[in-house]
C-alpha cells in the first residue's frame, strides 16, 4: 500500500481508533439510537441466567456520552429497598424485581407510575397488555417473565433405582430414604432453599398454603400463621432435614443450584429460572440428567407447594434522571428480539415465547392450581419475621409453637408501626 492509499484509508474514518469506535457506536446506535440522553443509567437486579441476558442487552445501549450499567448481586433486594426508600436520589435508576419485592415497594409508594411512558412507546416496543402490572389504574411495572419453584430431580438415578417421581412431600421423603440407602454417590439426596431469612420463609409459605393455611384472619391484617397448620408445616419441613446438607440454613438458590450441578444432590425444589444452568457444560456435571416437574404438594391431593411469580422492571420515584431514557433502555432489553434470542432461559410473558424443556413445569404448576404469591401489603412483614425464627424451630433451639408465637408477636408490632393494625 503506497503512502497516498494509506492516507486515504485513514481519512475515510479520520483515524483507525476513531473508525473502530465508530463501528462500536454504530452497533449500539442500531439498537438504541433514538435514546437522547447523557450521563449514566444504573440498573440493579438479582443474579440468575435470564438477567445476564437482559443485562447484556441493556448495557449494549452504552454509546459515547451515555453509559448503561447493570449491577447483578444476590443482595439485590436489600440494596433496592434501601435505595428506593432514600430521601435523596436513588443510586439506581431502575431495578428488576420479583413480585414480592414489587408489592413491598408499591405499598410504600416508592415507584414511579409508567402509564404515560407506556402510552408513548407501546406501539414501538410492541408492549403486550399482560406485561403491564397495574395498581389503581396506573402501570407501575413491566413484567417480562413468569417463575415458580419446581421439582428438580435426577432422572437417571430415579430410573436406576426404580423410584417414582414424588408428587407430594411424604413421597419425596420416601424417595430420599431410598436414594440414601441405594445410591452411594449421593450423601444428602435433597437440596432445598432453607437459608435463614427469605428462603426458608418462602418454603414455609409454599407448604403452609398447600396444607390450606391462611396467614391472616379473614379480611384483616391480624396474624393467623401460628395455628395448628403452621405447626404441621414446620413438622413436615423438619422431616426433610436428615436428607439435606448440615449447612441447609445457608442453602440459598446459588448453593442449591451448585449442589445439583456438582451431582451432590438428587432432588429438590428450586426456581425454574435456574433450570437452564443444569445443562451448562461449563458449570454442570449433570448435563442432560436433570428433569423438571411440578413442585410436590404438601400432602396427597393438595395443590402444589409452590407459587406463581412474575419478574419485572420498575423505576423508583427518586431516580433523579431522565425517565424517558431509562424507560427506553428497559424496553430495548425486553423487546421481542431479546425474548427470541433467550427463548430457552426463561418463561417469557411475550407471545413470541415458545415453551421448551426448561419452562414446561411452570405452565404445569399453574394448571395444577399453584396460587399467586400473597399480595397483601403487610404479608412481607410476616414473611420477614418467620424467616428469622424458623431455623431455631427446626433445630430444636426453641419449640415450634414458641417460634410461631414469637413471629406473630413481632409481626403485629411491625404491622402496628406501619399502620396496618391498630
mmCIF file of C-alpha atoms in Angstrom:
data_model
loop_
_atom_site.group_PDB
_atom_site.id
_atom_site.type_symbol
_atom_site.label_atom_id
_atom_site.label_comp_id
_atom_site.label_asym_id
_atom_site.label_seq_id
_atom_site.Cartn_x
_atom_site.Cartn_y
_atom_site.Cartn_z
ATOM 1 C CA UNK A 1 0.000 0.000 0.000
ATOM 2 C CA UNK A 2 1.500 3.371 -1.020
ATOM 3 C CA UNK A 3 1.520 6.499 1.122
ATOM 4 C CA UNK A 4 -1.431 8.030 -0.733
ATOM 5 C CA UNK A 5 -3.509 4.862 -0.200
ATOM 6 C CA UNK A 6 -2.626 4.833 3.486
ATOM 7 C CA UNK A 7 -3.625 8.485 3.793
ATOM 8 C CA UNK A 8 -6.888 7.800 2.002
ATOM 9 C CA UNK A 9 -7.602 4.820 4.269
ATOM 10 C CA UNK A 10 -7.064 6.913 7.383
ATOM 11 C CA UNK A 11 -9.059 9.839 6.076
ATOM 12 C CA UNK A 12 -12.050 7.615 5.367
ATOM 13 C CA UNK A 13 -12.514 7.272 9.116
ATOM 14 C CA UNK A 14 -10.402 10.143 10.372
ATOM 15 C CA UNK A 15 -8.198 7.702 12.323
ATOM 16 C CA UNK A 16 -8.076 3.970 12.890
ATOM 17 C CA UNK A 17 -9.055 4.407 16.533
ATOM 18 C CA UNK A 18 -11.961 6.645 15.662
ATOM 19 C CA UNK A 19 -13.000 4.176 12.973
ATOM 20 C CA UNK A 20 -13.126 1.323 15.485
ATOM 21 C CA UNK A 21 -15.077 3.482 17.890
ATOM 22 C CA UNK A 22 -17.408 4.405 15.082
ATOM 23 C CA UNK A 23 -18.144 0.761 14.341
ATOM 24 C CA UNK A 24 -18.874 0.150 18.025
ATOM 25 C CA UNK A 25 -21.134 3.183 18.180
ATOM 26 C CA UNK A 26 -22.939 2.135 15.019
ATOM 27 C CA UNK A 27 -23.826 -1.241 16.528
ATOM 28 C CA UNK A 28 -25.218 0.416 19.636
ATOM 29 C CA UNK A 29 -26.955 3.089 17.544
ATOM 30 C CA UNK A 30 -28.755 0.438 15.523
ATOM 31 C CA UNK A 31 -30.448 -0.775 18.695
ATOM 32 C CA UNK A 32 -30.685 2.314 20.889
ATOM 33 C CA UNK A 33 -30.144 5.198 18.511
ATOM 34 C CA UNK A 34 -33.368 7.008 19.400
ATOM 35 C CA UNK A 35 -32.369 7.426 23.034
ATOM 36 C CA UNK A 36 -31.353 11.011 23.684
ATOM 37 C CA UNK A 37 -29.526 11.145 26.988
ATOM 38 C CA UNK A 38 -26.148 11.866 28.538
ATOM 39 C CA UNK A 39 -24.505 10.594 31.694
ATOM 40 C CA UNK A 40 -25.183 7.250 33.341
ATOM 41 C CA UNK A 41 -28.136 4.913 33.741
ATOM 42 C CA UNK A 42 -27.658 2.394 36.552
ATOM 43 C CA UNK A 43 -29.842 -0.683 36.941
ATOM 44 C CA UNK A 44 -29.783 -3.437 39.578
ATOM 45 C CA UNK A 45 -31.120 -6.974 39.783
ATOM 46 C CA UNK A 46 -30.502 -10.409 41.212
ATOM 47 C CA UNK A 47 -28.019 -12.870 39.712
ATOM 48 C CA UNK A 48 -29.532 -15.607 37.555
ATOM 49 C CA UNK A 49 -29.247 -16.610 33.869
ATOM 50 C CA UNK A 50 -32.001 -14.544 32.278
ATOM 51 C CA UNK A 51 -30.731 -11.389 33.975
ATOM 52 C CA UNK A 52 -27.301 -11.954 32.475
ATOM 53 C CA UNK A 53 -29.036 -11.958 29.099
ATOM 54 C CA UNK A 54 -31.074 -8.833 29.853
ATOM 55 C CA UNK A 55 -28.121 -7.020 31.418
ATOM 56 C CA UNK A 56 -26.107 -7.521 28.242
ATOM 57 C CA UNK A 57 -28.949 -6.035 26.186
ATOM 58 C CA UNK A 58 -29.272 -3.032 28.487
ATOM 59 C CA UNK A 59 -25.544 -2.355 28.568
ATOM 60 C CA UNK A 60 -25.429 -2.534 24.770
ATOM 61 C CA UNK A 61 -27.205 0.844 24.828
ATOM 62 C CA UNK A 62 -23.978 2.478 26.028
ATOM 63 C CA UNK A 63 -22.772 4.979 23.449
ATOM 64 C CA UNK A 64 -20.338 7.907 23.655
ATOM 65 C CA UNK A 65 -21.835 10.230 26.241
ATOM 66 C CA UNK A 66 -24.188 7.623 27.773
ATOM 67 C CA UNK A 67 -23.081 4.736 29.972
ATOM 68 C CA UNK A 68 -25.548 1.998 30.940
ATOM 69 C CA UNK A 69 -24.504 -0.272 33.793
ATOM 70 C CA UNK A 70 -26.292 -3.285 35.298
ATOM 71 C CA UNK A 71 -25.341 -4.475 38.778
ATOM 72 C CA UNK A 72 -26.090 -8.151 39.417
ATOM 73 C CA UNK A 73 -25.935 -9.161 43.068
ATOM 74 C CA UNK A 74 -27.512 -11.736 45.407
ATOM 75 C CA UNK A 75 -28.133 -8.777 47.740
ATOM 76 C CA UNK A 76 -30.329 -7.006 45.190
ATOM 77 C CA UNK A 77 -33.461 -6.985 47.330
ATOM 78 C CA UNK A 78 -31.737 -5.277 50.260
ATOM 79 C CA UNK A 79 -29.976 -2.731 48.044
ATOM 80 C CA UNK A 80 -33.163 -1.959 46.099
ATOM 81 C CA UNK A 81 -35.278 -1.399 49.195
ATOM 82 C CA UNK A 82 -32.592 0.822 50.723
ATOM 83 C CA UNK A 83 -32.107 2.856 47.538
ATOM 84 C CA UNK A 84 -35.808 3.284 46.746
ATOM 85 C CA UNK A 85 -36.585 4.462 50.289
ATOM 86 C CA UNK A 86 -33.782 7.026 50.406
ATOM 87 C CA UNK A 87 -34.676 10.675 50.975
ATOM 88 C CA UNK A 88 -32.049 11.560 48.393
ATOM 89 C CA UNK A 89 -31.524 10.406 44.835
ATOM 90 C CA UNK A 90 -31.516 6.647 44.346
ATOM 91 C CA UNK A 91 -28.183 5.275 43.082
ATOM 92 C CA UNK A 92 -30.231 3.031 40.777
ATOM 93 C CA UNK A 93 -32.447 4.357 38.007
ATOM 94 C CA UNK A 94 -34.340 1.074 37.613
ATOM 95 C CA UNK A 95 -34.461 -2.387 39.122
ATOM 96 C CA UNK A 96 -35.505 -5.882 38.156
ATOM 97 C CA UNK A 97 -37.732 -7.209 40.931
ATOM 98 C CA UNK A 98 -39.863 -10.241 41.724
ATOM 99 C CA UNK A 99 -43.497 -9.609 42.572
ATOM 100 C CA UNK A 100 -42.866 -9.966 46.309
ATOM 101 C CA UNK A 101 -40.388 -7.083 46.248
ATOM 102 C CA UNK A 102 -42.703 -5.125 43.957
ATOM 103 C CA UNK A 103 -45.582 -5.446 46.436
ATOM 104 C CA UNK A 104 -43.407 -4.071 49.218
ATOM 105 C CA UNK A 105 -42.165 -1.102 47.155
ATOM 106 C CA UNK A 106 -45.642 -0.334 45.814
ATOM 107 C CA UNK A 107 -47.214 -0.433 49.274
ATOM 108 C CA UNK A 108 -44.714 2.232 50.374
ATOM 109 C CA UNK A 109 -45.494 4.455 47.358
ATOM 110 C CA UNK A 110 -41.880 4.321 46.159
ATOM 111 C CA UNK A 111 -42.466 3.517 42.471
ATOM 112 C CA UNK A 112 -42.776 5.879 39.517
ATOM 113 C CA UNK A 113 -46.017 5.428 37.529
ATOM 114 C CA UNK A 114 -45.173 4.347 33.977
ATOM 115 C CA UNK A 115 -48.547 4.888 32.285
ATOM 116 C CA UNK A 116 -47.546 7.869 30.142
ATOM 117 C CA UNK A 117 -44.306 6.203 29.026
ATOM 118 C CA UNK A 118 -46.193 3.025 28.146
ATOM 119 C CA UNK A 119 -48.679 5.019 26.071
ATOM 120 C CA UNK A 120 -45.824 6.802 24.290
ATOM 121 C CA UNK A 121 -43.796 3.678 23.468
ATOM 122 C CA UNK A 122 -46.335 0.843 23.469
ATOM 123 C CA UNK A 123 -46.502 0.588 19.691
ATOM 124 C CA UNK A 124 -42.763 0.962 19.088
ATOM 125 C CA UNK A 125 -41.822 -1.821 21.503
ATOM 126 C CA UNK A 126 -44.933 -3.953 20.917
ATOM 127 C CA UNK A 127 -45.789 -3.942 24.595
ATOM 128 C CA UNK A 128 -48.445 -6.532 25.395
ATOM 129 C CA UNK A 129 -51.199 -5.919 27.922
ATOM 130 C CA UNK A 130 -50.273 -8.925 30.067
ATOM 131 C CA UNK A 131 -46.844 -7.340 30.624
ATOM 132 C CA UNK A 132 -48.389 -4.300 32.308
ATOM 133 C CA UNK A 133 -48.588 -4.512 36.099
ATOM 134 C CA UNK A 134 -51.177 -2.017 37.308
ATOM 135 C CA UNK A 135 -52.223 -0.554 40.635
ATOM 136 C CA UNK A 136 -55.231 1.767 40.862
ATOM 137 C CA UNK A 137 -55.279 2.026 37.069
ATOM 138 C CA UNK A 138 -51.633 3.104 36.766
ATOM 139 C CA UNK A 139 -48.896 0.956 35.189
ATOM 140 C CA UNK A 140 -46.286 0.511 37.902
ATOM 141 C CA UNK A 141 -44.061 -2.251 36.466
ATOM 142 C CA UNK A 142 -43.287 -4.050 33.217
ATOM 143 C CA UNK A 143 -43.350 -7.820 33.740
ATOM 144 C CA UNK A 144 -41.269 -9.914 31.358
ATOM 145 C CA UNK A 145 -41.150 -13.455 32.770
ATOM 146 C CA UNK A 146 -43.081 -15.935 34.875
ATOM 147 C CA UNK A 147 -41.440 -18.049 37.531
ATOM 148 C CA UNK A 148 -42.256 -20.789 40.004
ATOM 149 C CA UNK A 149 -40.393 -23.195 42.214
ATOM 150 C CA UNK A 150 -40.399 -26.604 40.560
ATOM 151 C CA UNK A 151 -39.123 -30.052 41.442
ATOM 152 C CA UNK A 152 -35.661 -30.806 40.057
ATOM 153 C CA UNK A 153 -34.747 -34.487 40.055
ATOM 154 C CA UNK A 154 -32.042 -36.772 38.689
ATOM 155 C CA UNK A 155 -33.925 -38.816 36.108
ATOM 156 C CA UNK A 156 -31.013 -41.227 35.670
ATOM 157 C CA UNK A 157 -30.875 -42.119 39.379
ATOM 158 C CA UNK A 158 -34.645 -42.384 39.740
ATOM 159 C CA UNK A 159 -34.756 -44.789 36.784
ATOM 160 C CA UNK A 160 -31.721 -46.725 38.017
ATOM 161 C CA UNK A 161 -33.363 -47.469 41.373
ATOM 162 C CA UNK A 162 -36.970 -47.674 40.180
ATOM 163 C CA UNK A 163 -38.053 -44.663 42.248
ATOM 164 C CA UNK A 164 -41.302 -42.895 41.436
ATOM 165 C CA UNK A 165 -41.124 -39.135 40.863
ATOM 166 C CA UNK A 166 -42.726 -37.665 44.014
ATOM 167 C CA UNK A 167 -45.953 -35.713 43.725
ATOM 168 C CA UNK A 168 -46.125 -34.821 47.426
ATOM 169 C CA UNK A 169 -43.683 -34.295 50.285
ATOM 170 C CA UNK A 170 -44.248 -37.645 52.053
ATOM 171 C CA UNK A 171 -43.352 -39.330 48.746
ATOM 172 C CA UNK A 172 -40.315 -37.055 48.456
ATOM 173 C CA UNK A 173 -39.052 -38.182 51.857
ATOM 174 C CA UNK A 174 -39.636 -41.826 50.834
ATOM 175 C CA UNK A 175 -37.628 -41.257 47.663
ATOM 176 C CA UNK A 176 -34.844 -39.629 49.685
ATOM 177 C CA UNK A 177 -34.763 -42.623 52.039
ATOM 178 C CA UNK A 178 -34.371 -44.980 49.085
ATOM 179 C CA UNK A 179 -31.635 -42.885 47.484
ATOM 180 C CA UNK A 180 -29.683 -42.568 50.711
ATOM 181 C CA UNK A 181 -29.762 -46.363 51.113
ATOM 182 C CA UNK A 182 -29.134 -47.364 47.497
ATOM 183 C CA UNK A 183 -27.063 -44.625 45.847
ATOM 184 C CA UNK A 184 -23.542 -44.224 47.330
ATOM 185 C CA UNK A 185 -22.765 -41.167 45.177
ATOM 186 C CA UNK A 186 -25.470 -39.141 46.969
ATOM 187 C CA UNK A 187 -24.936 -38.494 50.687
ATOM 188 C CA UNK A 188 -27.702 -35.911 51.080
ATOM 189 C CA UNK A 189 -30.427 -36.556 48.460
ATOM 190 C CA UNK A 190 -32.461 -33.359 48.995
ATOM 191 C CA UNK A 191 -31.234 -29.836 48.276
ATOM 192 C CA UNK A 192 -33.684 -27.060 49.022
ATOM 193 C CA UNK A 193 -33.562 -23.327 49.730
ATOM 194 C CA UNK A 194 -33.685 -23.385 53.532
ATOM 195 C CA UNK A 195 -31.306 -20.432 54.027
ATOM 196 C CA UNK A 196 -32.291 -18.318 57.021
ATOM 197 C CA UNK A 197 -34.441 -15.338 56.065
ATOM 198 C CA UNK A 198 -36.249 -15.022 52.757
ATOM 199 C CA UNK A 199 -35.574 -18.568 51.524
ATOM 200 C CA UNK A 200 -36.771 -20.604 54.483
ATOM 201 C CA UNK A 201 -39.771 -18.300 54.962
ATOM 202 C CA UNK A 202 -40.682 -18.884 51.326
ATOM 203 C CA UNK A 203 -40.511 -22.654 51.798
ATOM 204 C CA UNK A 204 -42.786 -22.265 54.822
ATOM 205 C CA UNK A 205 -45.203 -20.173 52.771
ATOM 206 C CA UNK A 206 -45.322 -22.756 49.972
ATOM 207 C CA UNK A 207 -46.038 -25.687 52.285
ATOM 208 C CA UNK A 208 -48.348 -23.787 54.650
ATOM 209 C CA UNK A 209 -50.652 -22.675 51.872
ATOM 210 C CA UNK A 210 -50.552 -26.109 50.231
ATOM 211 C CA UNK A 211 -51.832 -27.504 53.546
ATOM 212 C CA UNK A 212 -54.663 -24.967 53.451
ATOM 213 C CA UNK A 213 -53.246 -22.365 55.823
ATOM 214 C CA UNK A 214 -54.234 -18.685 55.841
ATOM 215 C CA UNK A 215 -51.671 -16.166 57.037
ATOM 216 C CA UNK A 216 -54.233 -13.662 58.298
ATOM 217 C CA UNK A 217 -57.682 -13.710 59.797
ATOM 218 C CA UNK A 218 -60.220 -13.147 57.035
ATOM 219 C CA UNK A 219 -60.488 -9.531 55.939
ATOM 220 C CA UNK A 220 -57.908 -8.290 58.436
ATOM 221 C CA UNK A 221 -54.170 -7.947 58.999
ATOM 222 C CA UNK A 222 -54.408 -9.994 62.202
ATOM 223 C CA UNK A 223 -51.882 -12.857 62.187
ATOM 224 C CA UNK A 224 -53.153 -16.427 61.869
ATOM 225 C CA UNK A 225 -49.897 -18.151 60.943
ATOM 226 C CA UNK A 226 -49.310 -19.501 64.458
ATOM 227 C CA UNK A 227 -52.061 -22.113 64.204
ATOM 228 C CA UNK A 228 -52.136 -25.920 64.026
ATOM 229 C CA UNK A 229 -51.486 -25.887 60.267
ATOM 230 C CA UNK A 230 -48.330 -23.840 60.845
ATOM 231 C CA UNK A 231 -47.129 -26.463 63.343
ATOM 232 C CA UNK A 232 -47.877 -29.149 60.769
ATOM 233 C CA UNK A 233 -45.853 -27.164 58.218
ATOM 234 C CA UNK A 234 -42.785 -26.952 60.449
ATOM 235 C CA UNK A 235 -43.062 -30.635 61.319
ATOM 236 C CA UNK A 236 -43.116 -31.532 57.621
ATOM 237 C CA UNK A 237 -40.110 -29.304 56.940
ATOM 238 C CA UNK A 238 -38.219 -30.993 59.765
ATOM 239 C CA UNK A 239 -38.727 -34.443 58.192
ATOM 240 C CA UNK A 240 -36.584 -33.263 55.269
ATOM 241 C CA UNK A 241 -33.621 -32.177 57.373
ATOM 242 C CA UNK A 242 -31.903 -35.621 57.729
ATOM 243 C CA UNK A 243 -31.674 -35.784 53.921
ATOM 244 C CA UNK A 244 -30.177 -32.311 53.459
ATOM 245 C CA UNK A 245 -26.689 -30.894 53.939
ATOM 246 C CA UNK A 246 -25.837 -29.946 57.556
ATOM 247 C CA UNK A 247 -25.435 -26.417 56.163
ATOM 248 C CA UNK A 248 -29.049 -26.297 54.981
ATOM 249 C CA UNK A 249 -29.741 -22.980 56.736
ATOM 250 C CA UNK A 250 -27.100 -21.395 54.498
ATOM 251 C CA UNK A 251 -28.502 -23.004 51.330
ATOM 252 C CA UNK A 252 -29.780 -20.203 49.123
ATOM 253 C CA UNK A 253 -30.632 -20.573 45.426
ATOM 254 C CA UNK A 254 -26.984 -20.367 44.356
ATOM 255 C CA UNK A 255 -25.942 -23.098 46.766
ATOM 256 C CA UNK A 256 -28.812 -25.440 45.855
ATOM 257 C CA UNK A 257 -28.096 -24.929 42.164
ATOM 258 C CA UNK A 258 -24.445 -25.795 42.807
ATOM 259 C CA UNK A 259 -25.381 -28.953 44.728
ATOM 260 C CA UNK A 260 -27.383 -30.115 41.721
ATOM 261 C CA UNK A 261 -24.747 -29.122 39.167
ATOM 262 C CA UNK A 262 -21.979 -30.920 41.054
ATOM 263 C CA UNK A 263 -24.042 -34.107 41.435
ATOM 264 C CA UNK A 264 -24.172 -33.868 45.226
ATOM 265 C CA UNK A 265 -27.993 -33.848 45.497
ATOM 266 C CA UNK A 266 -30.631 -35.789 43.592
ATOM 267 C CA UNK A 267 -33.790 -33.736 44.015
ATOM 268 C CA UNK A 268 -35.295 -30.624 45.493
ATOM 269 C CA UNK A 269 -37.440 -27.595 44.821
ATOM 270 C CA UNK A 270 -35.762 -24.653 43.073
ATOM 271 C CA UNK A 271 -36.735 -21.732 40.876
ATOM 272 C CA UNK A 272 -37.500 -22.581 37.257
ATOM 273 C CA UNK A 273 -35.319 -19.645 36.191
ATOM 274 C CA UNK A 274 -32.290 -21.741 37.212
ATOM 275 C CA UNK A 275 -33.191 -24.784 35.111
ATOM 276 C CA UNK A 276 -31.127 -23.915 32.030
ATOM 277 C CA UNK A 277 -27.979 -23.916 34.155
ATOM 278 C CA UNK A 278 -28.310 -27.667 34.676
ATOM 279 C CA UNK A 279 -27.276 -28.218 31.067
ATOM 280 C CA UNK A 280 -24.446 -25.673 31.012
ATOM 281 C CA UNK A 281 -21.355 -27.812 30.294
ATOM 282 C CA UNK A 282 -19.066 -25.138 31.707
ATOM 283 C CA UNK A 283 -20.670 -25.360 35.157
ATOM 284 C CA UNK A 284 -22.594 -28.629 35.370
ATOM 285 C CA UNK A 285 -21.611 -32.278 35.753
ATOM 286 C CA UNK A 286 -25.202 -33.436 35.224
ATOM 287 C CA UNK A 287 -25.884 -32.195 31.694
ATOM 288 C CA UNK A 288 -28.958 -33.969 30.343
ATOM 289 C CA UNK A 289 -29.549 -35.872 33.601
ATOM 290 C CA UNK A 290 -31.820 -33.452 35.454
ATOM 291 C CA UNK A 291 -35.543 -33.309 34.783
ATOM 292 C CA UNK A 292 -38.202 -30.890 35.996
ATOM 293 C CA UNK A 293 -41.715 -31.406 37.336
ATOM 294 C CA UNK A 294 -44.409 -29.587 39.292
ATOM 295 C CA UNK A 295 -43.370 -28.979 42.902
ATOM 296 C CA UNK A 296 -44.696 -31.628 45.285
ATOM 297 C CA UNK A 297 -47.884 -30.918 47.194
ATOM 298 C CA UNK A 298 -47.620 -30.781 50.966
ATOM 299 C CA UNK A 299 -49.918 -33.811 51.151
ATOM 300 C CA UNK A 300 -51.683 -36.130 48.729
ATOM 301 C CA UNK A 301 -54.475 -34.396 46.834
ATOM 302 C CA UNK A 302 -53.388 -30.850 47.743
ATOM 303 C CA UNK A 303 -52.253 -28.100 45.390
ATOM 304 C CA UNK A 304 -48.528 -27.800 44.613
ATOM 305 C CA UNK A 305 -46.386 -26.327 47.387
ATOM 306 C CA UNK A 306 -45.259 -23.545 45.084
ATOM 307 C CA UNK A 307 -46.442 -20.138 43.940
ATOM 308 C CA UNK A 308 -46.640 -18.388 40.604
ATOM 309 C CA UNK A 309 -44.474 -15.282 40.394
ATOM 310 C CA UNK A 310 -43.535 -12.722 37.819
ATOM 311 C CA UNK A 311 -40.349 -10.714 37.476
ATOM 312 C CA UNK A 312 -40.409 -7.231 36.041
ATOM 313 C CA UNK A 313 -38.716 -3.849 35.891
ATOM 314 C CA UNK A 314 -39.598 -0.782 37.961
ATOM 315 C CA UNK A 315 -38.326 2.783 38.204
ATOM 316 C CA UNK A 316 -38.055 4.461 41.614
ATOM 317 C CA UNK A 317 -39.791 7.745 42.287
ATOM 318 C CA UNK A 318 -36.458 9.127 43.485
ATOM 319 C CA UNK A 319 -34.495 8.182 40.359
ATOM 320 C CA UNK A 320 -33.440 11.766 39.641
ATOM 321 C CA UNK A 321 -32.604 11.024 35.996
ATOM 322 C CA UNK A 322 -34.205 11.048 32.570
ATOM 323 C CA UNK A 323 -37.255 8.776 32.947
ATOM 324 C CA UNK A 324 -37.854 8.686 29.191
ATOM 325 C CA UNK A 325 -34.319 7.431 28.504
ATOM 326 C CA UNK A 326 -34.426 4.954 31.395
ATOM 327 C CA UNK A 327 -37.684 3.502 30.084
ATOM 328 C CA UNK A 328 -36.316 3.139 26.553
ATOM 329 C CA UNK A 329 -33.229 1.271 27.804
ATOM 330 C CA UNK A 330 -35.558 -1.090 29.670
ATOM 331 C CA UNK A 331 -37.691 -1.612 26.584
ATOM 332 C CA UNK A 332 -34.706 -2.259 24.341
ATOM 333 C CA UNK A 333 -33.783 -5.111 26.675
ATOM 334 C CA UNK A 334 -37.320 -6.522 26.868
ATOM 335 C CA UNK A 335 -38.244 -6.395 23.189
ATOM 336 C CA UNK A 336 -39.295 -9.325 21.017
ATOM 337 C CA UNK A 337 -35.740 -9.803 19.728
ATOM 338 C CA UNK A 338 -34.407 -10.269 23.271
ATOM 339 C CA UNK A 339 -37.152 -12.792 24.020
ATOM 340 C CA UNK A 340 -36.467 -14.854 20.920
ATOM 341 C CA UNK A 341 -32.688 -14.839 21.443
ATOM 342 C CA UNK A 342 -33.142 -16.040 25.024
ATOM 343 C CA UNK A 343 -36.192 -18.239 24.449
ATOM 344 C CA UNK A 344 -34.898 -21.204 26.449
ATOM 345 C CA UNK A 345 -33.550 -19.391 29.522
ATOM 346 C CA UNK A 346 -36.838 -18.044 30.914
ATOM 347 C CA UNK A 347 -40.590 -18.440 30.800
ATOM 348 C CA UNK A 348 -41.180 -15.185 28.944
ATOM 349 C CA UNK A 349 -44.526 -13.404 29.068
ATOM 350 C CA UNK A 350 -44.322 -12.147 25.488
ATOM 351 C CA UNK A 351 -46.432 -14.075 22.983
ATOM 352 C CA UNK A 352 -43.386 -14.813 20.783
ATOM 353 C CA UNK A 353 -42.069 -17.121 23.534
ATOM 354 C CA UNK A 354 -42.111 -20.828 22.694
ATOM 355 C CA UNK A 355 -42.143 -23.028 25.844
ATOM 356 C CA UNK A 356 -39.323 -25.551 25.967
ATOM 357 C CA UNK A 357 -37.911 -28.176 28.294
ATOM 358 C CA UNK A 358 -36.824 -25.737 30.996
ATOM 359 C CA UNK A 359 -40.107 -23.843 31.254
ATOM 360 C CA UNK A 360 -42.720 -26.549 30.900
ATOM 361 C CA UNK A 361 -43.037 -27.144 34.664
ATOM 362 C CA UNK A 362 -44.094 -23.535 35.291
ATOM 363 C CA UNK A 363 -47.068 -23.879 32.975
ATOM 364 C CA UNK A 364 -47.859 -27.240 34.556
ATOM 365 C CA UNK A 365 -47.753 -25.651 38.028
ATOM 366 C CA UNK A 366 -50.411 -23.158 37.009
ATOM 367 C CA UNK A 367 -52.622 -25.884 35.587
ATOM 368 C CA UNK A 368 -52.182 -27.900 38.802
ATOM 369 C CA UNK A 369 -53.519 -24.991 40.858
ATOM 370 C CA UNK A 370 -50.391 -23.310 42.239
ATOM 371 C CA UNK A 371 -51.592 -19.987 43.687
ATOM 372 C CA UNK A 372 -50.293 -16.488 43.052
ATOM 373 C CA UNK A 373 -47.804 -15.286 45.682
ATOM 374 C CA UNK A 374 -49.639 -13.417 48.502
ATOM 375 C CA UNK A 375 -50.280 -9.799 47.603
ATOM 376 C CA UNK A 376 -51.369 -8.271 50.930
ATOM 377 C CA UNK A 377 -49.185 -5.186 51.548
ATOM 378 C CA UNK A 378 -48.451 -6.467 55.066
ATOM 379 C CA UNK A 379 -47.519 -10.019 54.025
ATOM 380 C CA UNK A 380 -43.812 -9.165 53.670
ATOM 381 C CA UNK A 381 -43.739 -8.197 57.349
ATOM 382 C CA UNK A 382 -44.996 -11.653 58.344
ATOM 383 C CA UNK A 383 -42.664 -13.353 55.885
ATOM 384 C CA UNK A 384 -39.653 -11.486 57.298
ATOM 385 C CA UNK A 385 -40.416 -12.414 60.910
ATOM 386 C CA UNK A 386 -40.917 -16.095 60.053
ATOM 387 C CA UNK A 387 -37.571 -16.158 58.266
ATOM 388 C CA UNK A 388 -35.842 -15.129 61.483
ATOM 389 C CA UNK A 389 -37.228 -17.892 63.731
ATOM 390 C CA UNK A 390 -37.868 -20.982 61.591
ATOM 391 C CA UNK A 391 -34.256 -22.266 61.694
ATOM 392 C CA UNK A 392 -34.319 -22.223 65.507
ATOM 393 C CA UNK A 393 -37.615 -24.110 65.467
ATOM 394 C CA UNK A 394 -36.327 -26.766 63.051
ATOM 395 C CA UNK A 395 -33.138 -27.342 65.042
ATOM 396 C CA UNK A 396 -34.978 -27.500 68.370
ATOM 397 C CA UNK A 397 -33.290 -24.468 69.896
ATOM 398 C CA UNK A 398 -36.809 -23.235 70.661
ATOM 399 C CA UNK A 399 -40.126 -25.040 70.404
ATOM 400 C CA UNK A 400 -42.085 -24.742 67.182
ATOM 401 C CA UNK A 401 -45.050 -23.187 68.988
ATOM 402 C CA UNK A 402 -42.855 -20.617 70.704
ATOM 403 C CA UNK A 403 -41.187 -19.718 67.393
ATOM 404 C CA UNK A 404 -44.544 -19.165 65.718
ATOM 405 C CA UNK A 405 -45.878 -17.088 68.606
ATOM 406 C CA UNK A 406 -42.690 -15.018 68.600
ATOM 407 C CA UNK A 407 -43.019 -14.377 64.850
ATOM 408 C CA UNK A 408 -46.700 -13.438 65.197
ATOM 409 C CA UNK A 409 -45.943 -11.002 68.031
ATOM 410 C CA UNK A 410 -43.055 -9.387 66.136
ATOM 411 C CA UNK A 411 -45.226 -9.141 63.023
ATOM 412 C CA UNK A 412 -48.045 -7.492 64.986
ATOM 413 C CA UNK A 413 -45.650 -4.922 66.373
ATOM 414 C CA UNK A 414 -44.293 -4.124 62.881
ATOM 415 C CA UNK A 415 -47.796 -4.018 61.381
ATOM 416 C CA UNK A 416 -48.932 -1.529 64.048
ATOM 417 C CA UNK A 417 -45.900 0.624 63.367
ATOM 418 C CA UNK A 418 -46.776 0.646 59.651
ATOM 419 C CA UNK A 419 -50.444 1.395 60.321
ATOM 420 C CA UNK A 420 -51.827 -1.975 59.192
ATOM 421 C CA UNK A 421 -53.014 -2.839 62.732
ATOM 422 C CA UNK A 422 -54.403 -0.626 65.489
#
